[in-house]
mmCIF file of N, CA and C in Angstrom:
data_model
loop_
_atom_site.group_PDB
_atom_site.id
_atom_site.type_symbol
_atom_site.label_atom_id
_atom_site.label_comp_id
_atom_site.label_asym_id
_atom_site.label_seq_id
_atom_site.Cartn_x
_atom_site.Cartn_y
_atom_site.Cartn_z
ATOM 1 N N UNK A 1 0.849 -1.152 0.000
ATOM 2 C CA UNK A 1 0.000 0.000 0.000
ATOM 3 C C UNK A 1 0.907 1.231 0.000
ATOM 4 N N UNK A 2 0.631 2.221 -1.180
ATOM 5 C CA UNK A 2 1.605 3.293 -0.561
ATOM 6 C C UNK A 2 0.574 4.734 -0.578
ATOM 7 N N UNK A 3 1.400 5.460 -0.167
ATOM 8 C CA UNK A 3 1.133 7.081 0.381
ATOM 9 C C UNK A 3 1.290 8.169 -0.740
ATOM 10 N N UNK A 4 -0.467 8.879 -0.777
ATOM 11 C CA UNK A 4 -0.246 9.897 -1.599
ATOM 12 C C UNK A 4 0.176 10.735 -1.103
ATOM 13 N N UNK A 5 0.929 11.655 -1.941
ATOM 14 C CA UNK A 5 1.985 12.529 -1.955
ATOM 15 C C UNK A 5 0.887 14.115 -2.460
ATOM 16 N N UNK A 6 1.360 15.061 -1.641
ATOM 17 C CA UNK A 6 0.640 16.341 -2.278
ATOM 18 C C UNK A 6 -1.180 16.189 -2.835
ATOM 19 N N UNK A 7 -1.705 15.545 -3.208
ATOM 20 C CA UNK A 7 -3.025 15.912 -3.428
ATOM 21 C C UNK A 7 -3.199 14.282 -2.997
ATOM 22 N N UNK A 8 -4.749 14.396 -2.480
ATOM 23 C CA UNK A 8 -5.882 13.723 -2.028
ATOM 24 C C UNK A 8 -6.856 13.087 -3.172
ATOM 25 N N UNK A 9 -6.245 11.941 -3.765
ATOM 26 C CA UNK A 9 -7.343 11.435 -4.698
ATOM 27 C C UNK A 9 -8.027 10.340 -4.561
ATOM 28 N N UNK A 10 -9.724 10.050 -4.617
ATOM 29 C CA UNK A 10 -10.118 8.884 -4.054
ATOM 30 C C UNK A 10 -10.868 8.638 -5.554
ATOM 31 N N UNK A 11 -10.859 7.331 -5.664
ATOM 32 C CA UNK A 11 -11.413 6.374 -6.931
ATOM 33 C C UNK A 11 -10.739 5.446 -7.067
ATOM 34 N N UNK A 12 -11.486 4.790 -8.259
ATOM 35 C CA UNK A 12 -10.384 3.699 -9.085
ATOM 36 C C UNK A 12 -9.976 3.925 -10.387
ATOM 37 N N UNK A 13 -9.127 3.947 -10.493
ATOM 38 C CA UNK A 13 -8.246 4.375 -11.726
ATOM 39 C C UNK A 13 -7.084 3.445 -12.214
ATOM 40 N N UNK A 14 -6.899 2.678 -13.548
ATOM 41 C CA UNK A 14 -6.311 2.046 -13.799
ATOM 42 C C UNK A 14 -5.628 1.135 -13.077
ATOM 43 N N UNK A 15 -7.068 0.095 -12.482
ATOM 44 C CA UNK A 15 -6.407 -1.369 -11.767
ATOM 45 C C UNK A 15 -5.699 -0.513 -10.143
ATOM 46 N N UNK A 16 -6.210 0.457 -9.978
ATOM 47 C CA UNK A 16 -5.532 1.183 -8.328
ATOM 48 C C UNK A 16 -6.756 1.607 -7.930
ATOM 49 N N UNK A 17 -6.441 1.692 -6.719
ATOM 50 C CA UNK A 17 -7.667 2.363 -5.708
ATOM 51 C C UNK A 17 -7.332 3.293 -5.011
ATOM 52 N N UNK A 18 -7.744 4.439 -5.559
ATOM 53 C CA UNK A 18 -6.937 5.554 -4.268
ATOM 54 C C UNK A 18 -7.964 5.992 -3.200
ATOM 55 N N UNK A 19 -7.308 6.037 -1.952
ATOM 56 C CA UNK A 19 -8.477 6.380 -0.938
ATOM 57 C C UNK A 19 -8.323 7.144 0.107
ATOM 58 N N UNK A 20 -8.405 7.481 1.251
ATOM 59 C CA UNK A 20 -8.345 8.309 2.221
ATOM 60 C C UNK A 20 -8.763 7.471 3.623
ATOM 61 N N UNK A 21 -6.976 7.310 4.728
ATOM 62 C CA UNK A 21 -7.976 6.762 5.648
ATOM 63 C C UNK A 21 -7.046 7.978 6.962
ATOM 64 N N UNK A 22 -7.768 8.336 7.838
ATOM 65 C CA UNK A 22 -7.709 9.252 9.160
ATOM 66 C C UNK A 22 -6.917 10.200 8.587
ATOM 67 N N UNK A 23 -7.267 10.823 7.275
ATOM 68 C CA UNK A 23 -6.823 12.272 6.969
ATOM 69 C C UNK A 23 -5.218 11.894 5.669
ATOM 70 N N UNK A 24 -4.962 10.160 5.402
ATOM 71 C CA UNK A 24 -4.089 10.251 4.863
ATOM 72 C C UNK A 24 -4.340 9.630 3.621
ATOM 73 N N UNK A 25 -3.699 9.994 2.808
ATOM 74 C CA UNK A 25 -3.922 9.722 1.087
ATOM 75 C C UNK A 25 -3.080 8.124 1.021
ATOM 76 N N UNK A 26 -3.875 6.888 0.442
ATOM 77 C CA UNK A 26 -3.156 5.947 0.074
ATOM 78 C C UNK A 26 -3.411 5.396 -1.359
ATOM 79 N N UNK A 27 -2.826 4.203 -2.241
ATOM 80 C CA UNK A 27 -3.439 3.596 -3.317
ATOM 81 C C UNK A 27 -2.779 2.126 -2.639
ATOM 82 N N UNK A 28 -3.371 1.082 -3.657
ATOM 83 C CA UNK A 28 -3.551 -0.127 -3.642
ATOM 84 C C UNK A 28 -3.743 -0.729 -4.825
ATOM 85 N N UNK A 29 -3.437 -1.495 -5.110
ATOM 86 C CA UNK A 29 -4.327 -2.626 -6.358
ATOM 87 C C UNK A 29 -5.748 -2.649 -6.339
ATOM 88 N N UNK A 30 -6.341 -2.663 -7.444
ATOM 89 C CA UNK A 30 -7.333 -2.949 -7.436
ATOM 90 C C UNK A 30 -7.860 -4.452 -7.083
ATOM 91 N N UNK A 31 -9.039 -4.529 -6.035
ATOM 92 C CA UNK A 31 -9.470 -6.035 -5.855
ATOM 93 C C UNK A 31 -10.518 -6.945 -6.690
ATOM 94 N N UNK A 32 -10.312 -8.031 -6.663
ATOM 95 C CA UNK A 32 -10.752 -8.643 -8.327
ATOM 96 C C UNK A 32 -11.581 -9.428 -7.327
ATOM 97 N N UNK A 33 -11.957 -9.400 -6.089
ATOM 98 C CA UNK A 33 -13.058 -10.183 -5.268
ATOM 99 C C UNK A 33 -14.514 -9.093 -5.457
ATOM 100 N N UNK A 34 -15.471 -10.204 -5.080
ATOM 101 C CA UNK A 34 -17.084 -9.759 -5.661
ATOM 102 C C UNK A 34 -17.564 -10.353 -4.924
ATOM 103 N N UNK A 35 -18.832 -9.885 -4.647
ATOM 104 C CA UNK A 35 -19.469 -9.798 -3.684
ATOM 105 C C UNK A 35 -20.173 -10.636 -3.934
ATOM 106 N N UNK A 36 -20.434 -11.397 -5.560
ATOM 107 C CA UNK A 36 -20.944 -12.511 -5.717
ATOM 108 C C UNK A 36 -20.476 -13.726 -5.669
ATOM 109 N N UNK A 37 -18.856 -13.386 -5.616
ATOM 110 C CA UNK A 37 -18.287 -14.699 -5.068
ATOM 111 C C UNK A 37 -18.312 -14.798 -3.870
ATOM 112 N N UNK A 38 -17.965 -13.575 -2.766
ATOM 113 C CA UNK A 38 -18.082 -14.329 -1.590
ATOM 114 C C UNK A 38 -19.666 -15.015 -0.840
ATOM 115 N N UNK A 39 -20.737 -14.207 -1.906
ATOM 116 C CA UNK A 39 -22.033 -15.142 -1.794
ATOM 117 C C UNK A 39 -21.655 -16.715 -1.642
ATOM 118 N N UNK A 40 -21.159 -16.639 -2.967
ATOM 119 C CA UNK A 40 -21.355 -18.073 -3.521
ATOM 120 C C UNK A 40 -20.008 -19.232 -3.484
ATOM 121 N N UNK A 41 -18.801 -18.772 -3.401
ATOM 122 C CA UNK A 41 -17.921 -19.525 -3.522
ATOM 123 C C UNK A 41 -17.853 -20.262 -2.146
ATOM 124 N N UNK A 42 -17.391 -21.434 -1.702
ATOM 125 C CA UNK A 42 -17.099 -22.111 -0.668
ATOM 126 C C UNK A 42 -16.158 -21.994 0.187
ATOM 127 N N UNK A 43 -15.046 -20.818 -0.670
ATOM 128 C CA UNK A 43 -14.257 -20.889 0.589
ATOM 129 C C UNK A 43 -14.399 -19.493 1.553
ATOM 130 N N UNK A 44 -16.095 -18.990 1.097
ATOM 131 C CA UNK A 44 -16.276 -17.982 1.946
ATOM 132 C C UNK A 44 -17.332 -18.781 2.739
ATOM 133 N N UNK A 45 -17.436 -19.816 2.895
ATOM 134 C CA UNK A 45 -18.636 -20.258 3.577
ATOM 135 C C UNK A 45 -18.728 -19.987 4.512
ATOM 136 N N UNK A 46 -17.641 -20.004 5.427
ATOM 137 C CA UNK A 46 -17.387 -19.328 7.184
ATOM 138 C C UNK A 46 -18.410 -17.903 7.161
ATOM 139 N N UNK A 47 -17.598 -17.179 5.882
ATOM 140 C CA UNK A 47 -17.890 -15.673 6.184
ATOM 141 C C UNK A 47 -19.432 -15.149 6.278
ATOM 142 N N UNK A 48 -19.994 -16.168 4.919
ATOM 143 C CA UNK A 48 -21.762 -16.361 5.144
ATOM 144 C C UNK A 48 -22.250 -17.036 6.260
ATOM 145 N N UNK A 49 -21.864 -17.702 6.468
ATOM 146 C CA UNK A 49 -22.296 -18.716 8.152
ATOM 147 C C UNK A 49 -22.562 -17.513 9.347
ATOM 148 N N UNK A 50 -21.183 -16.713 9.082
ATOM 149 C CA UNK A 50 -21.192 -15.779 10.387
ATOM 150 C C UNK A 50 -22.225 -14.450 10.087
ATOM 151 N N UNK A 51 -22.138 -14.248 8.213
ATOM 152 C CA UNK A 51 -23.027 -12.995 8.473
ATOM 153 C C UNK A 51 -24.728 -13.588 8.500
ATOM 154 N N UNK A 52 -25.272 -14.522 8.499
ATOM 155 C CA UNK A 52 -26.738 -15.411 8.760
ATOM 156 C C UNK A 52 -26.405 -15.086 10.171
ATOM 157 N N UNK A 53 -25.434 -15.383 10.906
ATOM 158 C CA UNK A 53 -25.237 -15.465 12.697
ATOM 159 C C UNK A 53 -25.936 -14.333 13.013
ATOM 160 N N UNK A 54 -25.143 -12.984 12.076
ATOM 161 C CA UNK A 54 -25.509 -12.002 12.606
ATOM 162 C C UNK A 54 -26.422 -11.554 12.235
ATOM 163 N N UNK A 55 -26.962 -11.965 11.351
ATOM 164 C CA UNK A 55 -28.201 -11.062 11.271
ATOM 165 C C UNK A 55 -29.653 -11.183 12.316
ATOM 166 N N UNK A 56 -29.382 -12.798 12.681
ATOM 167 C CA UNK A 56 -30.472 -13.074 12.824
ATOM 168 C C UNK A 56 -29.960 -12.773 14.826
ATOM 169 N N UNK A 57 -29.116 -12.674 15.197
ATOM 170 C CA UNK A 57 -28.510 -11.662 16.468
ATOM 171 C C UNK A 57 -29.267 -10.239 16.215
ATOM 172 N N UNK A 58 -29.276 -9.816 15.338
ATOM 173 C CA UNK A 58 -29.564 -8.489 14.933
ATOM 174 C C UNK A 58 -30.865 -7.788 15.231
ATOM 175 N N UNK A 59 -32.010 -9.240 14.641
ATOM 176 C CA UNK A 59 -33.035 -9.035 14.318
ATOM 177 C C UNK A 59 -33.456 -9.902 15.716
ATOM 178 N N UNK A 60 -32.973 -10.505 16.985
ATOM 179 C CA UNK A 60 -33.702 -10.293 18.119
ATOM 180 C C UNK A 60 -33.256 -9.270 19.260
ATOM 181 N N UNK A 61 -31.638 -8.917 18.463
ATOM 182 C CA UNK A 61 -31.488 -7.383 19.608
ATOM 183 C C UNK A 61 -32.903 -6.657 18.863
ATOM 184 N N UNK A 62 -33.297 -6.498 17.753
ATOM 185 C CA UNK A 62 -34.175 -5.218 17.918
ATOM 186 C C UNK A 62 -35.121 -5.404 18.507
ATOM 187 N N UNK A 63 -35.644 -6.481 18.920
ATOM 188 C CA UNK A 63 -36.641 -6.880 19.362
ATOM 189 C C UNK A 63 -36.430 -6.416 20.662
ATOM 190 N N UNK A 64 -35.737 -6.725 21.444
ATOM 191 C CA UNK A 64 -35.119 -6.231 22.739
ATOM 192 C C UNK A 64 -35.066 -4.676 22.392
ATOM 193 N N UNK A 65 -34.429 -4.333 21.843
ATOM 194 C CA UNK A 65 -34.300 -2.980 21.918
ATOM 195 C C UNK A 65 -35.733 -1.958 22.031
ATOM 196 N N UNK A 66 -36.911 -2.174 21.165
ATOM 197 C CA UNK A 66 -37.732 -1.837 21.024
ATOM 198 C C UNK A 66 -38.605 -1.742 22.699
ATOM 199 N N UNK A 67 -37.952 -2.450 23.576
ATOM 200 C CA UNK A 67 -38.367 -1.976 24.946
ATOM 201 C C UNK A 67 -37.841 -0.982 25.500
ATOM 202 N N UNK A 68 -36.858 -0.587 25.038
ATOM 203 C CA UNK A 68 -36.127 0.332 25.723
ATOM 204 C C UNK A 68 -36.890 1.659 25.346
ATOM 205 N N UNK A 69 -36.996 2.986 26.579
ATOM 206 C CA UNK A 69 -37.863 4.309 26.667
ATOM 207 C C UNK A 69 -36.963 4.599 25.280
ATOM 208 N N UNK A 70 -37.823 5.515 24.756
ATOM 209 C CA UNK A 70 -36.997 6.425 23.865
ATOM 210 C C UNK A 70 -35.878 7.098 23.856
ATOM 211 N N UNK A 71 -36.017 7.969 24.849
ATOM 212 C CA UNK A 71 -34.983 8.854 25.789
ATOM 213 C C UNK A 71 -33.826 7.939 26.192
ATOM 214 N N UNK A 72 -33.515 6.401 25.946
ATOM 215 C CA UNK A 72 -32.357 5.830 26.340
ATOM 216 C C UNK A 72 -32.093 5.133 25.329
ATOM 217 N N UNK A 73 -32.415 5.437 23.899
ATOM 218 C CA UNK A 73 -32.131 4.389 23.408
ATOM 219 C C UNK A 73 -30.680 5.303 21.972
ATOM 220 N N UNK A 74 -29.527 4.235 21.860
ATOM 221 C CA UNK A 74 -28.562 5.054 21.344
ATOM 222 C C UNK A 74 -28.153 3.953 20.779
ATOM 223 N N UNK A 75 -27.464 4.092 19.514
ATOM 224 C CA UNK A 75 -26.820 3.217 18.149
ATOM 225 C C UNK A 75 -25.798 2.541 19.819
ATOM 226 N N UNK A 76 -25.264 3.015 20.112
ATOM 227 C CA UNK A 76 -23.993 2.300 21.059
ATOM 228 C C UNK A 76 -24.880 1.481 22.228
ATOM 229 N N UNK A 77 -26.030 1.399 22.596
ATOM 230 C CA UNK A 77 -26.640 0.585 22.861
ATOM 231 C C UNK A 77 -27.290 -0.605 22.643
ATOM 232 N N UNK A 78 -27.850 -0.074 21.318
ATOM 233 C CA UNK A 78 -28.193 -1.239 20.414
ATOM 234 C C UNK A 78 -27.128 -2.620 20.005
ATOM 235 N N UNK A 79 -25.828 -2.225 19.652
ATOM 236 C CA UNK A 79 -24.679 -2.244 19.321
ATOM 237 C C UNK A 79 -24.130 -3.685 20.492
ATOM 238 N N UNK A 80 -24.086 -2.872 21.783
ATOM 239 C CA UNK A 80 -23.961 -3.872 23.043
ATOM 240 C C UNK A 80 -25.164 -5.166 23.094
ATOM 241 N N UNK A 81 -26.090 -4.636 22.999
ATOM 242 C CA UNK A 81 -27.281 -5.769 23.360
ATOM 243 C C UNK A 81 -27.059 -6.797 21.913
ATOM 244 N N UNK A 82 -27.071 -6.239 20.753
ATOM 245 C CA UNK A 82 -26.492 -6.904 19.747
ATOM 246 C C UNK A 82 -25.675 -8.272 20.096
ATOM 247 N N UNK A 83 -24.025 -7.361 20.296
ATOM 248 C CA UNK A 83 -22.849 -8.066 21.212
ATOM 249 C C UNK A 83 -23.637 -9.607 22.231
ATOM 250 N N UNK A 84 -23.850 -8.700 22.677
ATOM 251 C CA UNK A 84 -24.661 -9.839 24.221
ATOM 252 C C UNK A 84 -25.502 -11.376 23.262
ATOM 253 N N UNK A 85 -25.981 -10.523 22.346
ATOM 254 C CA UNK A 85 -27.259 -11.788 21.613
ATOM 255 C C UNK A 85 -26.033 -12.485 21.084
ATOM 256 N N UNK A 86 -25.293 -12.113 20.222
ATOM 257 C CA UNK A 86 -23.900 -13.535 19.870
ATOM 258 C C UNK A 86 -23.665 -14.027 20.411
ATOM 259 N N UNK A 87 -23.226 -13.169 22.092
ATOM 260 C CA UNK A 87 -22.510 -13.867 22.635
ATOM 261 C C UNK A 87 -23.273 -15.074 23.369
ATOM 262 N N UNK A 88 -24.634 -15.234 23.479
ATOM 263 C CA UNK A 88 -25.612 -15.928 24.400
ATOM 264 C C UNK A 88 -25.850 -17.034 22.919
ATOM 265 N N UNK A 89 -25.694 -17.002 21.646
ATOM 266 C CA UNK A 89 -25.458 -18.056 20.470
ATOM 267 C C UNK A 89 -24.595 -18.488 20.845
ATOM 268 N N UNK A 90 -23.061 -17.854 20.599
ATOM 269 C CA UNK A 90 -22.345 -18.542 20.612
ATOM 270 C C UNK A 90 -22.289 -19.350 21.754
ATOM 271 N N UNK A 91 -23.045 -19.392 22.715
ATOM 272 C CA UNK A 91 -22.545 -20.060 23.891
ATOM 273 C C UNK A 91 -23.507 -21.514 23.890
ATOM 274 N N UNK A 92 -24.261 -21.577 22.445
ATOM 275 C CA UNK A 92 -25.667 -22.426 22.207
ATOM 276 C C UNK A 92 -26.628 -22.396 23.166
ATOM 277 N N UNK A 93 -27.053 -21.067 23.522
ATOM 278 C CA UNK A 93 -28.176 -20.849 24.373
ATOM 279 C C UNK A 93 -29.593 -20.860 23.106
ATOM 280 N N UNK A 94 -30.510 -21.261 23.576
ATOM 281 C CA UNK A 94 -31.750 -20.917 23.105
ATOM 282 C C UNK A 94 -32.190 -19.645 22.831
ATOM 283 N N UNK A 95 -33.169 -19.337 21.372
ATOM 284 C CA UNK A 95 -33.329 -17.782 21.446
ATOM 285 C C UNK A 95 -33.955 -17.659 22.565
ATOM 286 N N UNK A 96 -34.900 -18.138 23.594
ATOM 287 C CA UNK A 96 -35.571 -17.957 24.458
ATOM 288 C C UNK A 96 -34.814 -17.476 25.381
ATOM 289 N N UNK A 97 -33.669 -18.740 25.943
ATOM 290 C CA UNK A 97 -32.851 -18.065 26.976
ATOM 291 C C UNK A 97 -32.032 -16.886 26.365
ATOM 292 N N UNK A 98 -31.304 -16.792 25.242
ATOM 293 C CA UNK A 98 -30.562 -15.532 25.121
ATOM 294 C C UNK A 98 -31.495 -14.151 25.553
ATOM 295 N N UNK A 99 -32.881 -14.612 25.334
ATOM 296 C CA UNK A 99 -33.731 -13.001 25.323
ATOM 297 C C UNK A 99 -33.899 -13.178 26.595
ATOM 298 N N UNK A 100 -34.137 -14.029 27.565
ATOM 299 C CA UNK A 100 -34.078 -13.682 29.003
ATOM 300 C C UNK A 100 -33.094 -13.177 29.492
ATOM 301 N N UNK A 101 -31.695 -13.781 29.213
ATOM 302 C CA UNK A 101 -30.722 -13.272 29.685
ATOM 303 C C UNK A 101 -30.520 -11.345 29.407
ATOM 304 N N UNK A 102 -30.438 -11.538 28.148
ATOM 305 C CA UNK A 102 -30.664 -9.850 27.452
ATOM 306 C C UNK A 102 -31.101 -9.234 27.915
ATOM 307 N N UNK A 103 -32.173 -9.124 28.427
ATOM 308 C CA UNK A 103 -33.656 -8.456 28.881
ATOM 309 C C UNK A 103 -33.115 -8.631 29.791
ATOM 310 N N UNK A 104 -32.475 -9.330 30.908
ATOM 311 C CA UNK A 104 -32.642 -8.975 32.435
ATOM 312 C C UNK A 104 -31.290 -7.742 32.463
ATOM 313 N N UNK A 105 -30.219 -7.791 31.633
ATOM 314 C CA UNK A 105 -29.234 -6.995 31.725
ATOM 315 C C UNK A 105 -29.411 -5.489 30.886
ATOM 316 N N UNK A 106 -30.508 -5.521 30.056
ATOM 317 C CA UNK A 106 -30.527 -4.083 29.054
ATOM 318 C C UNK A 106 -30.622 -2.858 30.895
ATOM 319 N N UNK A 107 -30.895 -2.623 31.878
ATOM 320 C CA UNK A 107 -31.043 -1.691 32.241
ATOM 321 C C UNK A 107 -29.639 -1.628 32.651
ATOM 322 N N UNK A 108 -28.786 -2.411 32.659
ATOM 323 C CA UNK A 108 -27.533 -2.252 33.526
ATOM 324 C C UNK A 108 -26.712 -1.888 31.987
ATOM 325 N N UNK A 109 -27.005 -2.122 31.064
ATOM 326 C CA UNK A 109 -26.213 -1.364 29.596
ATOM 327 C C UNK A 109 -27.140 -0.005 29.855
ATOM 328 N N UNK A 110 -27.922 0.199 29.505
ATOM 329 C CA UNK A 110 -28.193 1.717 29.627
ATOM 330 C C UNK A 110 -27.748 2.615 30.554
ATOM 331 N N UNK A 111 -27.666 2.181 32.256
ATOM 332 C CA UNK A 111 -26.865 2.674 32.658
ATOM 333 C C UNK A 111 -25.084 2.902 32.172
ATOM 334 N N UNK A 112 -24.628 1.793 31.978
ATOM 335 C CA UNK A 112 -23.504 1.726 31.393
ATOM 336 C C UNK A 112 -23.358 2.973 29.976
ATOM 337 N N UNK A 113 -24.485 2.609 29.412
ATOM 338 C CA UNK A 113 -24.271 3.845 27.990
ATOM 339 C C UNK A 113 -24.320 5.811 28.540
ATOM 340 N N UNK A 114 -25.364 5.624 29.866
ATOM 341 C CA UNK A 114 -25.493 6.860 29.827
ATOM 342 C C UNK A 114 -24.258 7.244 30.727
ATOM 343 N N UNK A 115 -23.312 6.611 31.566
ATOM 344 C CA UNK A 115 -22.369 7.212 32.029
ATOM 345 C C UNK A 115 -20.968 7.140 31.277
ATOM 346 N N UNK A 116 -21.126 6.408 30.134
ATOM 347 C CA UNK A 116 -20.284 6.691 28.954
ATOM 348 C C UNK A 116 -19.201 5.570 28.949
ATOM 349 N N UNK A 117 -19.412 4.543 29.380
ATOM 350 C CA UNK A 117 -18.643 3.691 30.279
ATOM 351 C C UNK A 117 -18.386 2.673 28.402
#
């Protein structure tokens, strides 16, 4: 990867990628991976396995989340209770038990979110 020099250019331009990361100019090769291979090819199977994990983590944090008052509810909250739902999969808990578990701890993350912790 190297470092732009004097001007800031982001695109792709002849097989390079120029981009911008925390204020600094870089290029790269262009990447010849697609988004339809890592659909479909097998040796992304992990990577689909984990994003099905997460989604469906995703879609019972909101469920959880949707209890939470208005007034407490913040992307960095959501985010944690999220966290928590993997982590209560990965541990092969039941969706049932993961949402008990969740639910008994969302007031102790909100505290946690509102003192910035």
């Amino acid at each position: 990867m190297g470092k732009q020099k004097n001007t800031i250019v982001r695109g792709t331009f002849n097989n390079a990628t120029w981009y911008v990361m925390n204020g600094i100019g870089y290029v790269r090769s262009k990447s010849k991976l697609t988004g339809k291979r890592v659909k479909k090819s097998p040796a992304f199977k992990k990577t689909m396995d984990f994003a099905r994990k997460l989604g469906e983590a995703s879609s019972l944090a909101s469920e959880l989340y949707q209890t939470v008052p208005a007034n407490q509810k913040s992307i960095r909250l959501f985010r944690l209770i999220t966290g928590m739902v993997i982590t209560g999969f990965k541990k092969g808990n039941t969706e049932e038990e993961v949402k008990k578990e969740v639910g008994r701890t969302i007031p102790a993350l909100v505290k946690q979110v509102k003192k910035g912790l």
